Amino acid sequence: MKRQQFDSFTLPYLLIAPQLAIIFIFFVWPAAQAVYQSFMLEDPFGLASQFVGFDNFIEVVSNEHYARSAIFTAIFSGLVAFLSMAIALLLAVKADGILHGQSAYKIMLTWVYAVAPAVAGMMGVFLFDRSIGPLNHLFNATGWPFNPQLDVFDASVTVILVSVWKQISVNFIYFLAGLQSIPRAVREAALIDCRNGFRRFWTVTLPLLAPTGFFVLVINITYAFFETFGVIDTMTRGAPGGGTATLVYKVYQDGFLGADIGGSSAQSVILMILVLGLTIVQFRVIEKRIHY
Amino acid sequence: MKATKTIFAAAAGLAMLGAGAANAATEITFWHAMGGGLGETVNTIAKDFNASQSEYKLTPIYKGGYEETMTAGIAAFRAGEAPNIIQIFDAGSATIINAKGAVYPVASLLNENGVPFHAEDYISGVRNFYADSKGDMIGMPFNSSTPVLYYNKDALAKAGVQPPKTWEEFEEIAPKLKKAGYIALSQSHTPWIFSENFHSRHNIPLANDNNGFDGVATKINYNNEHMRMHFSKAREWQQAGLFGYYGSKWGDNQKPFIDQEVAMWLGSSGSFGGLKKSAKFAFGTTNLPYWNSITKGEEYTTFIGGAALFAFSGKEKAQNEGVAKFFQFLTKPETQFFWHKETGYVPITNAAYKLAQETGYYNDEPDAEVGIQQLNQKAAANNKGYRLGYYVQIREVMTREYDQVFAGTKSVDDAFAAIEDGANKLLARFAKTVQ
């Protein structure tokens, strides 16, 4: 095979320059700014700035509320990712098995994808409203003194439910595509070898679906960490008692609302490291067990 | 075809008109946080100002809520593109006032641009909040309100009680309201009503350095016996079904009053206009209750909440003159009276208050006068307001702790210890940034 070669040395670089510029302007530069600001203490208007070393980080980490927020974020992200993936997988498997009217089900299950997180949050506000919310009334009718305005657990339930609902459709699309890419021959062979549908799913379908599942896991963790911001901002704003403030929401509260640039930069650097670490773990540990 | 031509000609004509106006008039930008109906009232005032003269053209721009507007202003200032005027809310005032050289103090701006400034022209409860320790205004009070008590007249009649003047009286009537089928009270802003104005109403210092007016304060005084007493009481009332705490959002606490579940509600004197539209019952307005046991019979004024207008420095002389002219227009009795009537915010000058009295407005709307009467009550050392850095976050700490007190997951003592600790850390941090 003939090797494609550019005649000039600069042309390839010129061709990738636009892409590099975009990455630099929108990713590298802001990240570098955040790292720089996290070591500085500055007044909101940027009139006086001083280097404070790791002071911002120490203050953030020693803050009791930050630790609580980190724990909430871990539980929240874990539950959102797990529930939205599990429900989506169930729905995808069921939708895949339908012979008639499959597209109707598919459309019904995927349209939610088009709903913006903030809109989903607003729907949540109405559904869980104290006086007009049907879900609120339903929970109360079951004898659960459901009160998301005061109770952290109840408020967490509302944001988790809405965040999961919002994410199911995305996961559903991926899982369904993954299921449909499993070769027919393999399925038929499995059908002959094993009559138990559940076992067949565990031993044949699921392993073959693992690459899709891994990808979905990565995007779900990112979703639960960052994109649920809109849901939380519209529904609880971190209340009650700061109990539903995720780490990302705290960056917004301290930096954007509170004008503490150094402190919130330190928080976002910590978050960057956390997500980086999480992604590395996912790729190193989990991916090794997956066969493409 | 002909129609298109006419439209073209009209458009060209308009464009020329626009260009002509732009050449003649100095543009002044005004960023504000007044959405909905309030925003339309702001637009009306701007239109009237533009119509009243031809030298300046004021453009009001809505930038979102209070926090968003402040952040937008800060970002614009850092990028060298600050507007001429920005609306900054009470909790953010320390941030902008401590930014040395960022703002052109209103008193100097007016005096240096041909509009004499007299502090005495302004209502006493209004004039000090955004002023320096000498009383010279740095920000021009704009939408000013103060916490007052609204009561459902039918509910109180049913229970056979009068609206309470003091918290002691409240304790007497609350069980009767409960018997009549109501939760006696809710309130919409725990930091503002139950904390900041609690200190003013009882003349208790809120922070060191004269509540932050004489320097950059570093010690908060919220963890005091009176506050702990008041919140212990409120928690007891809540458990006895006399007080409803519906989380930390304004509307969530107002709604039960509108729905007639709650008989009395503490809100803003500016809430009056909105309530008239949403409440399907007769309501009355009276002063914020106080503890007789603390003030020993005295009744001190509350201070204002809301926001003020600040002029950014480093602008052209002509623009600053325009800002001064606009402030002059804004503080005219007629403009203030219009603003007061349309929005329920208090008029900020004595002349405007007098005008409102003379026109007989308060005979028709006695509720509209309560806020301003309360702001004219006895003033002492701790009724000016407060000036504390990172106060938006301090309020966040307070809200967080109060939520836990009323959810029953934290004791009053522990919550106030946490507020003191959290607030002092933030104040210390702010003090470091401005030195």
XYZ file of C-alpha atoms in Angstrom:
727
model
C 0.000 0.000 0.000
C 1.238 3.420 -0.890
C 1.925 5.661 2.090
C 0.194 8.994 1.903
C 2.658 11.764 2.464
C 2.369 15.519 2.615
C 4.914 17.348 0.553
C 5.395 20.198 2.929
C 6.210 19.952 6.596
C 3.847 22.724 7.744
C 0.686 21.738 5.901
C -0.454 18.977 8.306
C -0.008 21.288 11.248
C -1.909 23.992 9.446
C -4.733 21.574 8.807
C -5.101 20.528 12.424
C -4.588 24.086 13.674
C -8.295 24.998 13.794
C -9.055 21.954 15.897
C -6.104 22.650 18.179
C -7.142 26.277 18.509
C -10.623 25.252 19.600
C -9.237 22.821 22.154
C -6.842 25.445 23.446
C -9.367 28.279 23.662
C -12.244 26.321 25.123
C -10.501 23.663 27.195
C -6.849 24.274 27.959
C -6.988 27.995 28.573
C -9.984 28.003 30.949
C -8.555 25.030 32.836
C -5.221 26.819 33.146
C -7.032 29.929 34.374
C -8.835 27.889 37.019
C -5.549 26.372 38.180
C -3.949 29.827 38.315
C -6.881 31.390 40.195
C -6.968 28.536 42.682
C -3.608 29.679 44.053
C -4.636 33.337 44.243
C -6.781 35.351 46.593
C -8.475 38.142 44.739
C -11.211 40.645 45.461
C -14.271 40.141 43.246
C -13.524 43.130 41.037
C -10.001 41.949 40.349
C -8.409 45.095 41.774
C -6.006 43.349 44.132
C -4.613 39.861 43.805
C -2.138 37.921 45.905
C -0.514 34.509 45.795
C -1.666 32.350 48.713
C -0.209 28.946 47.880
C -2.453 26.098 48.916
C -4.575 28.218 51.309
C -7.665 28.041 49.107
C -7.434 24.259 48.928
C -6.886 23.924 52.660
C -9.914 26.108 53.386
C -12.083 24.172 50.987
C -11.071 20.742 52.226
C -11.300 21.667 55.914
C -14.824 23.005 55.443
C -17.299 20.628 57.072
C -20.003 21.476 54.573
C -17.714 20.681 51.656
C -17.152 17.197 53.016
C -20.911 16.718 53.331
C -21.379 17.936 49.796
C -18.740 15.469 48.571
C -20.510 12.577 50.279
C -23.840 13.660 48.845
C -22.293 13.933 45.381
C -20.892 10.417 45.609
C -24.202 8.893 46.712
C -26.205 10.996 44.296
C -23.976 10.234 41.290
C -23.811 6.546 42.112
C -27.579 6.244 42.428
C -28.355 8.336 39.365
C -25.900 6.394 37.205
C -26.974 3.003 38.537
C -30.729 3.586 38.407
C -30.793 5.259 35.021
C -28.610 2.537 33.521
C -30.510 -0.331 35.108
C -33.932 0.968 34.113
C -32.751 1.853 30.611
C -31.258 -1.611 30.166
C -34.468 -3.250 31.273
C -36.504 -1.120 28.896
C -34.050 -1.696 26.038
C -34.142 -5.471 26.483
C -37.932 -5.425 26.568
C -38.195 -3.063 23.579
C -35.735 -5.205 21.635
C -37.947 -8.240 22.126
C -41.067 -6.592 20.788
C -42.044 -7.654 17.315
C -44.947 -5.351 16.496
C -45.025 -1.593 16.978
C -41.435 -1.454 18.109
C -40.850 2.017 16.723
C -43.766 3.444 18.714
C -42.169 2.219 21.927
C -38.785 3.505 20.834
C -40.121 6.970 20.148
C -42.039 7.051 23.416
C -38.917 6.094 25.318
C -36.484 8.427 23.579
C -38.311 11.740 23.270
C -37.333 12.677 26.826
C -33.822 13.101 25.459
C -34.948 16.402 23.956
C -35.942 17.840 27.349
C -33.364 20.246 28.762
C -32.290 19.587 32.368
C -33.726 22.920 33.516
C -37.075 22.077 31.916
C -37.017 18.653 33.543
C -36.329 20.465 36.814
C -39.315 22.759 36.330
C -41.521 19.735 35.721
C -40.145 18.294 38.921
C -41.004 21.506 40.755
C -44.644 21.124 39.715
C -44.795 17.382 40.333
C -43.459 17.746 43.865
C -45.121 21.039 44.774
C -46.483 21.158 48.282
C -50.004 22.214 47.337
C -50.484 21.194 43.697
C -47.935 18.417 43.131
C -49.559 15.062 42.288
C -46.493 13.043 43.320
C -46.347 14.916 46.599
C -49.990 14.029 47.243
C -49.359 10.443 46.221
C -46.466 10.027 48.662
C -48.475 11.665 51.411
C -51.397 9.354 50.678
C -49.173 6.333 51.281
C -48.510 7.601 54.768
C -45.062 8.962 54.030
C -44.882 12.504 55.491
C -43.134 13.615 52.322
C -41.713 17.123 52.754
C -38.879 18.006 50.359
C -38.824 21.616 51.579
C -37.470 20.556 54.951
C -36.330 16.962 54.738
C -32.977 16.310 53.056
C -33.831 12.705 52.263
C -37.105 13.651 50.582
C -35.459 16.455 48.640
C -32.735 14.051 47.494
C -35.421 11.656 46.298
C -36.966 14.378 44.133
C -33.715 15.414 42.443
C -32.617 11.813 41.947
C -35.960 10.824 40.401
C -35.932 13.716 37.955
C -32.238 13.262 37.077
C -32.750 9.553 36.455
C -35.875 10.123 34.374
C -33.988 12.637 32.255
C -31.095 10.257 31.599
C -32.959 6.995 30.931
C -33.723 7.913 27.324
C -30.060 8.480 26.402
C -29.031 5.206 27.967
C -31.958 3.486 26.313
C -30.792 4.582 22.851
C -27.281 3.252 23.434
C -28.390 -0.001 24.986
C -30.897 -0.670 22.245
C -28.281 -0.012 19.578
C -25.895 -2.287 21.462
C -28.468 -5.057 21.654
C -29.287 -4.805 18.002
C -25.638 -5.110 17.042
C -25.370 -8.543 18.682
C -25.181 -10.993 15.784
C -28.311 -13.006 15.158
C -26.282 -16.208 14.835
C -24.931 -15.833 18.364
C -28.389 -15.316 19.778
C -29.784 -18.322 18.001
C -26.892 -20.496 19.112
C -27.487 -19.359 22.693
C -31.174 -20.092 22.337
C -30.398 -23.676 21.414
C -27.864 -24.137 24.220
C -29.831 -22.614 27.025
C -33.536 -22.439 27.648
C -33.397 -20.171 30.675
C -33.871 -16.618 29.348
C -32.401 -14.958 32.411
C -29.257 -17.070 32.339
C -28.915 -16.472 28.643
C -29.015 -12.755 29.318
C -26.339 -12.951 32.040
C -23.946 -15.250 30.199
C -24.322 -14.171 26.588
C -26.137 -10.888 26.052
C -24.651 -8.889 28.905
C -20.970 -9.674 28.154
C -21.567 -8.780 24.530
C -23.213 -5.583 25.639
C -20.324 -4.704 27.976
C -18.490 -2.292 25.643
C -21.683 -0.280 25.257
C -22.313 -0.529 28.967
C -18.860 0.769 29.746
C -19.266 3.746 27.474
C -22.684 4.475 28.985
C -21.203 4.263 32.478
C -18.582 6.875 31.634
C -21.109 9.315 30.199
C -23.511 8.680 33.098
C -20.938 9.501 35.736
C -20.135 12.721 33.897
C -23.841 13.450 33.590
C -24.480 12.878 37.283
C -21.515 15.041 38.230
C -21.975 17.994 35.911
C -25.176 18.048 33.930
C -27.587 17.559 36.812
C -26.775 21.156 37.706
C -29.869 22.399 35.872
C -32.130 20.007 37.740
C -30.693 20.978 41.122
C -30.737 24.704 40.397
C -34.369 24.719 39.350
C -35.618 22.284 41.987
C -33.793 22.726 45.277
C -30.905 25.172 44.876
C -28.978 22.950 47.232
C -31.635 23.237 49.966
C -32.749 22.133 52.496
C -29.845 22.748 54.781
C -27.397 22.562 51.884
C -28.204 18.853 51.739
C -28.666 18.597 47.973
C -25.750 20.785 46.875
C -23.447 18.728 44.671
C -19.807 19.745 44.303
C -20.556 21.420 40.986
C -23.434 23.326 42.501
C -21.138 24.571 45.260
C -18.652 25.871 42.696
C -21.510 27.875 41.219
C -22.772 29.108 44.581
C -19.386 30.261 45.828
C -17.929 31.505 42.576
C -20.821 32.762 40.550
C -23.245 33.877 43.239
C -20.794 34.583 46.024
C -17.998 36.152 43.924
C -15.237 34.174 45.673
C -13.104 33.378 42.653
C -10.115 31.833 44.432
C -12.214 29.501 46.569
C -14.426 28.322 43.771
C -11.440 27.841 41.437
C -9.852 25.615 44.049
C -13.106 23.654 44.173
C -13.203 23.240 40.421
C -9.567 22.114 40.331
C -10.383 19.478 42.939
C -13.350 18.451 40.815
C -11.159 18.239 37.715
C -8.701 15.992 39.501
C -11.537 13.869 40.835
C -13.139 13.335 37.446
C -9.754 12.717 35.847
C -8.977 10.111 38.487
C -12.372 8.511 38.091
C -11.996 8.270 34.333
C -8.534 6.754 34.640
C -9.855 4.179 37.084
C -12.716 3.380 34.772
C -10.434 2.887 31.802
C -7.710 1.017 33.667
C -9.755 -1.279 35.853
C -13.097 -1.815 34.210
C -12.091 -1.677 30.603
C -9.603 -4.516 31.089
C -12.469 -6.858 31.839
C -14.307 -5.943 28.701
C -13.772 -7.677 25.416
C -14.538 -5.697 22.352
C -43.784 45.628 -4.765
C -44.999 49.002 -3.778
C -45.510 47.852 -0.228
C -41.939 46.584 -0.059
C -40.702 49.931 -1.262
C -42.685 51.770 1.365
C -41.331 49.495 4.080
C -37.822 50.078 2.770
C -38.268 53.791 2.793
C -39.740 53.705 6.256
C -36.903 51.531 7.505
C -34.318 53.812 5.980
C -36.047 56.771 7.527
C -36.101 55.083 10.906
C -32.465 54.136 10.636
C -31.567 57.731 9.883
C -33.671 58.922 12.773
C -31.924 56.443 15.009
C -28.522 57.502 13.767
C -29.446 61.123 14.246
C -30.552 60.508 17.805
C -27.416 58.527 18.574
C -25.272 61.367 17.363
C -27.047 63.922 19.434
C -27.595 62.046 22.681
C -25.039 60.549 25.040
C -25.776 56.883 25.637
C -26.060 55.686 29.207
C -26.401 52.005 30.023
C -28.250 50.802 33.096
C -28.113 47.144 34.142
C -30.823 46.053 36.501
C -32.378 42.991 38.118
C -36.029 43.932 37.896
C -37.932 41.255 36.005
C -41.582 41.031 34.980
C -43.867 43.890 35.944
C -41.104 45.646 37.880
C -38.952 45.619 34.750
C -41.725 47.289 32.818
C -41.972 50.011 35.428
C -38.212 50.541 35.104
C -38.652 50.820 31.335
C -41.417 53.387 31.804
C -39.187 55.487 34.046
C -36.357 55.262 31.506
C -38.708 56.262 28.704
C -40.004 59.206 30.694
C -36.455 60.283 31.467
C -35.482 60.083 27.800
C -38.569 62.046 26.831
C -37.896 64.686 29.466
C -34.636 65.802 27.812
C -32.699 65.216 24.612
C -29.055 65.224 25.718
C -28.923 61.703 27.155
C -30.392 58.395 26.199
C -30.745 55.854 28.989
C -30.975 52.190 28.019
C -32.119 49.840 30.798
C -31.059 46.207 30.392
C -32.398 43.351 32.477
C -29.538 41.059 33.534
C -31.354 38.418 35.584
C -31.692 38.099 39.345
C -29.708 40.117 41.881
C -26.779 37.716 41.982
C -26.635 37.350 38.210
C -26.703 41.106 37.741
C -23.866 41.595 40.203
C -21.799 38.855 38.592
C -22.452 40.285 35.134
C -21.337 43.704 36.395
C -18.181 42.276 37.939
C -17.326 40.382 34.747
C -17.956 43.484 32.639
C -15.833 45.616 34.941
C -12.969 43.139 34.749
C -13.231 43.196 30.973
C -13.275 47.005 30.950
C -16.833 47.173 29.665
C -18.794 48.114 32.740
C -22.175 49.793 32.298
C -22.697 53.312 33.635
C -25.211 52.272 36.253
C -25.686 48.920 37.933
C -28.245 47.769 40.435
C -26.648 45.945 43.383
C -28.661 44.332 46.155
C -28.228 44.853 49.890
C -26.222 41.687 50.532
C -23.809 42.553 47.714
C -23.278 46.179 48.678
C -20.134 45.503 50.717
C -18.583 43.766 47.725
C -18.919 46.753 45.435
C -18.324 49.448 48.059
C -15.080 47.804 49.171
C -13.818 47.576 45.599
C -11.616 50.648 45.846
C -12.085 52.926 42.878
C -14.636 50.770 41.083
C -17.542 53.044 41.829
C -18.072 56.759 41.636
C -19.824 57.563 44.963
C -23.257 59.003 44.295
C -22.815 62.002 46.597
C -19.647 63.120 44.750
C -21.090 62.246 41.360
C -24.093 64.473 41.976
C -22.131 67.339 43.525
C -19.495 67.332 40.785
C -22.040 67.254 38.011
C -24.275 70.112 38.949
C -26.860 68.316 41.069
C -26.460 69.283 44.730
C -26.720 66.348 47.120
C -28.342 66.699 50.539
C -28.488 63.618 52.735
C -31.397 65.083 54.755
C -33.624 64.965 51.677
C -33.789 61.201 52.052
C -35.888 59.263 54.509
C -33.865 58.423 57.606
C -34.262 54.649 57.368
C -33.079 54.772 53.758
C -30.206 57.220 53.657
C -27.543 55.301 55.568
C -27.589 51.780 54.230
C -25.532 52.554 51.124
C -23.626 55.532 52.608
C -20.153 55.807 54.087
C -19.661 56.370 57.817
C -19.901 60.144 57.294
C -23.333 59.776 55.718
C -22.284 60.480 52.114
C -24.173 58.183 49.802
C -22.117 55.767 47.730
C -25.073 54.023 46.127
C -28.415 55.583 45.289
C -31.200 53.633 47.048
C -33.500 52.377 44.327
C -35.970 49.677 45.196
C -36.210 49.853 48.951
C -38.495 47.830 51.107
C -38.619 46.694 54.682
C -40.149 43.652 56.371
C -43.737 44.095 57.542
C -46.515 41.856 58.791
C -49.477 41.032 56.563
C -52.563 39.549 58.161
C -55.688 37.898 56.882
C -58.491 40.068 58.262
C -61.101 37.299 58.063
C -58.854 34.861 59.909
C -58.141 37.304 62.709
C -61.835 38.196 62.982
C -62.743 34.525 63.135
C -60.303 34.019 65.984
C -61.416 37.275 67.587
C -57.912 38.723 67.827
C -56.023 41.862 66.846
C -52.768 41.847 64.845
C -49.829 41.606 67.258
C -47.532 44.525 67.966
C -45.007 42.443 69.851
C -43.922 38.819 69.886
C -45.380 38.584 73.377
C -48.766 39.487 71.927
C -48.188 36.986 69.150
C -47.748 34.240 71.716
C -51.160 35.132 73.160
C -53.105 35.201 69.910
C -51.381 32.357 68.040
C -53.195 29.517 69.884
C -56.523 31.253 69.192
C -55.719 31.349 65.480
C -54.834 27.696 65.659
C -58.180 26.967 67.250
C -59.822 28.856 64.383
C -58.105 26.478 61.973
C -55.042 28.461 60.911
C -51.326 28.202 61.288
C -50.640 31.580 62.855
C -47.502 32.683 60.987
C -45.013 32.109 58.202
C -42.183 34.312 56.950
C -40.357 34.443 53.651
C -36.742 35.379 54.346
C -35.141 34.073 57.516
C -31.818 35.921 57.111
C -33.404 39.251 56.197
C -36.463 39.282 58.462
C -35.516 37.080 61.413
C -31.817 37.941 61.521
C -30.653 41.219 59.974
C -33.757 43.242 60.720
C -34.174 41.469 64.046
C -30.996 43.247 65.137
C -32.190 46.613 63.895
C -35.665 46.239 65.398
C -34.099 45.553 68.802
C -31.038 47.775 68.327
C -28.530 44.968 68.769
C -25.145 45.177 67.028
C -24.872 42.694 64.193
C -21.102 42.801 63.617
C -18.028 44.598 64.874
C -16.671 47.891 63.495
C -20.077 49.565 63.738
C -21.744 46.742 61.786
C -19.069 47.018 59.135
C -19.583 50.700 58.349
C -16.333 51.867 59.987
C -14.046 49.245 58.534
C -13.907 45.751 57.173
C -15.797 43.798 59.834
C -14.405 40.427 60.917
C -16.719 39.365 63.759
C -20.367 38.476 63.360
C -22.671 38.846 66.318
C -25.487 36.505 65.323
C -24.673 34.008 68.032
C -26.194 36.140 70.821
C -28.727 35.280 73.521
C -31.577 37.215 71.877
C -31.224 35.434 68.560
C -30.968 32.069 70.264
C -34.062 32.905 72.301
C -36.019 34.004 69.241
C -35.145 30.933 67.211
C -35.825 28.597 70.146
C -39.236 30.229 70.413
C -39.842 29.963 66.674
C -38.958 26.280 66.778
C -41.357 25.770 69.713
C -44.085 27.603 67.808
C -43.423 25.442 64.792
C -43.737 22.249 66.830
C -46.937 23.531 68.419
C -48.397 24.206 64.970
C -48.321 27.980 65.367
C -45.547 28.732 62.903
C -45.004 27.245 59.481
C -41.539 26.959 57.967
C -41.781 25.959 54.315
C -38.130 25.861 53.372
C -35.962 28.758 52.334
C -37.714 29.976 49.199
C -39.693 33.211 49.263
C -42.733 32.008 47.332
C -43.043 28.682 49.151
C -43.601 30.542 52.411
C -45.945 33.133 50.922
C -48.160 30.583 49.210
C -49.780 29.137 52.385
C -50.791 32.692 53.345
C -52.384 33.226 49.932
C -54.064 29.826 50.237
C -55.428 30.909 53.654
C -53.699 28.107 55.526
C -51.579 30.640 57.353
C -53.152 33.686 59.006
C -50.185 36.072 59.101
C -47.152 36.398 56.901
C -43.937 38.369 57.227
C -42.844 39.674 53.860
C -41.612 42.807 52.218
C -43.448 46.128 52.197
C -43.013 45.801 48.440
C -45.051 42.570 48.362
C -48.225 44.547 48.804
C -48.991 45.064 45.106
C -48.551 41.395 44.229
C -50.628 40.271 47.206
C -53.512 42.463 46.117
C -53.626 40.506 42.872
C -53.186 36.997 44.286
C -54.980 37.076 47.656
C -58.711 36.358 47.463
C -59.399 37.843 50.902
C -59.099 41.171 52.719
C -55.674 41.623 54.241
C -54.145 44.284 56.422
C -50.572 45.406 56.991
C -48.801 46.313 60.176
C -45.320 46.729 61.622
C -42.863 43.905 62.183
C -43.369 42.557 65.732
C -40.571 42.950 68.296
C -39.804 41.484 71.691
C -40.853 43.880 74.403
C -38.641 41.902 76.763
C -35.568 42.939 74.754
C -36.313 46.564 73.897
C -37.998 47.396 77.238
C -40.869 49.205 75.582
C -38.825 50.966 72.894
C -39.674 50.394 69.247
C -36.738 50.780 66.896
C -36.835 51.170 63.136
C -36.018 48.389 60.745
C -33.742 49.076 57.788
C -34.214 48.667 54.099
C -33.700 45.681 51.918
C -33.769 45.676 48.171
C -31.114 47.253 46.029
C -29.314 50.448 45.109
C -27.893 51.954 41.946
C -24.138 52.346 41.682
C -22.280 54.356 39.069
C -19.097 52.784 37.763
C -16.036 55.034 37.733
C -13.756 55.736 34.801
C -16.531 56.908 32.493
C -16.598 59.989 30.275
C -17.634 63.234 31.907
C -20.652 63.582 29.625
C -21.904 60.148 30.639
C -21.439 60.904 34.325
C -23.432 64.082 33.854
C -26.153 61.987 32.301
C -26.096 59.610 35.252
C -26.398 62.574 37.625
C -29.325 63.910 35.606
C -30.978 60.516 35.715
C -30.549 60.251 39.480
C -32.015 63.727 39.780
C -34.973 62.613 37.672
C -35.310 59.396 39.648
C -35.444 61.156 43.017
C -37.998 63.745 41.890
C -41.128 63.447 44.057
C -43.293 62.636 41.023
C -41.026 59.803 39.836
C -40.706 58.402 43.329
C -44.435 58.563 43.908
C -45.023 56.756 40.595
C -42.484 54.060 41.540
C -44.023 53.739 45.024
C -47.530 53.392 43.651
C -46.613 50.974 40.879
C -44.364 48.651 42.837
C -45.052 49.062 46.551
C -41.426 49.966 47.239
C -41.071 52.886 49.634
C -40.429 56.393 48.302
C -36.869 57.327 49.232
C -37.188 61.082 49.727
C -39.160 63.038 52.281
C -40.613 65.197 49.516
C -41.984 62.137 47.712
C -43.518 60.814 50.917
C -45.128 64.195 51.507
C -46.484 64.225 47.970
C -47.976 60.768 48.458
C -49.628 61.934 51.678
C -50.965 65.097 50.079
C -52.551 63.316 47.152
C -54.524 61.229 49.632
C -52.994 57.996 48.358
C -52.744 56.521 51.835
C -56.426 57.183 52.528
C -57.228 54.749 49.744
C -54.314 52.421 50.425
C -53.425 52.527 54.112
C -51.336 49.351 53.725
C -48.923 51.135 51.431
C -47.837 53.496 54.195
C -46.839 50.925 56.811
C -43.357 50.266 55.487
C -42.409 53.894 55.318
C -43.847 54.634 58.767
C -41.807 51.794 60.166
C -38.671 53.166 58.516
C -39.328 56.488 60.258
C -39.387 54.975 63.731
C -36.765 55.588 66.393
C -33.222 55.233 65.089
C -30.251 54.413 67.304
C -26.757 53.009 66.881
C -27.638 49.774 65.114
C -30.375 50.730 62.671
C -28.340 51.868 59.678
C -27.939 48.469 58.154
C -24.824 46.345 57.825
C -21.860 46.164 55.493
C -20.304 42.730 55.423
C -18.140 41.094 52.807
C -19.033 37.775 51.180
C -22.450 38.326 52.696
C -24.169 36.339 49.951
C -22.307 33.268 51.199
C -22.903 34.190 54.828
C -26.635 34.208 54.066
C -26.159 30.809 52.457
C -24.574 29.529 55.669
C -27.468 30.981 57.686
C -30.124 29.479 55.433
C -28.396 26.128 55.635
C -28.351 26.163 59.430
C -31.886 27.539 59.843
C -33.204 24.807 57.545
C -31.681 22.273 59.902
C -33.098 23.949 63.001
C -36.602 23.847 61.556
C -36.173 20.319 60.258
C -35.287 19.373 63.819
C -31.926 17.922 62.856
C -29.797 20.514 64.669
C -30.156 22.354 67.954
C -30.451 26.137 67.996
C -27.171 26.427 69.923
C -25.260 24.255 67.470
C -26.727 26.078 64.493
C -25.694 29.494 65.786
C -22.239 28.220 66.669
C -21.931 26.980 63.075
C -23.187 30.312 61.705
C -20.697 32.224 63.821
C -17.840 29.994 62.760
C -18.773 29.929 59.067
C -19.488 33.660 58.865
C -16.301 34.691 60.678
C -14.212 32.551 58.342
C -15.827 34.216 55.343
C -15.363 37.679 56.826
C -11.706 36.986 57.541
C -11.269 35.776 53.987
C -12.952 38.857 52.570
C -10.803 41.123 54.767
C -7.720 39.495 53.236
C -8.904 40.156 49.684
C -9.472 43.873 50.151
C -6.274 44.704 52.036
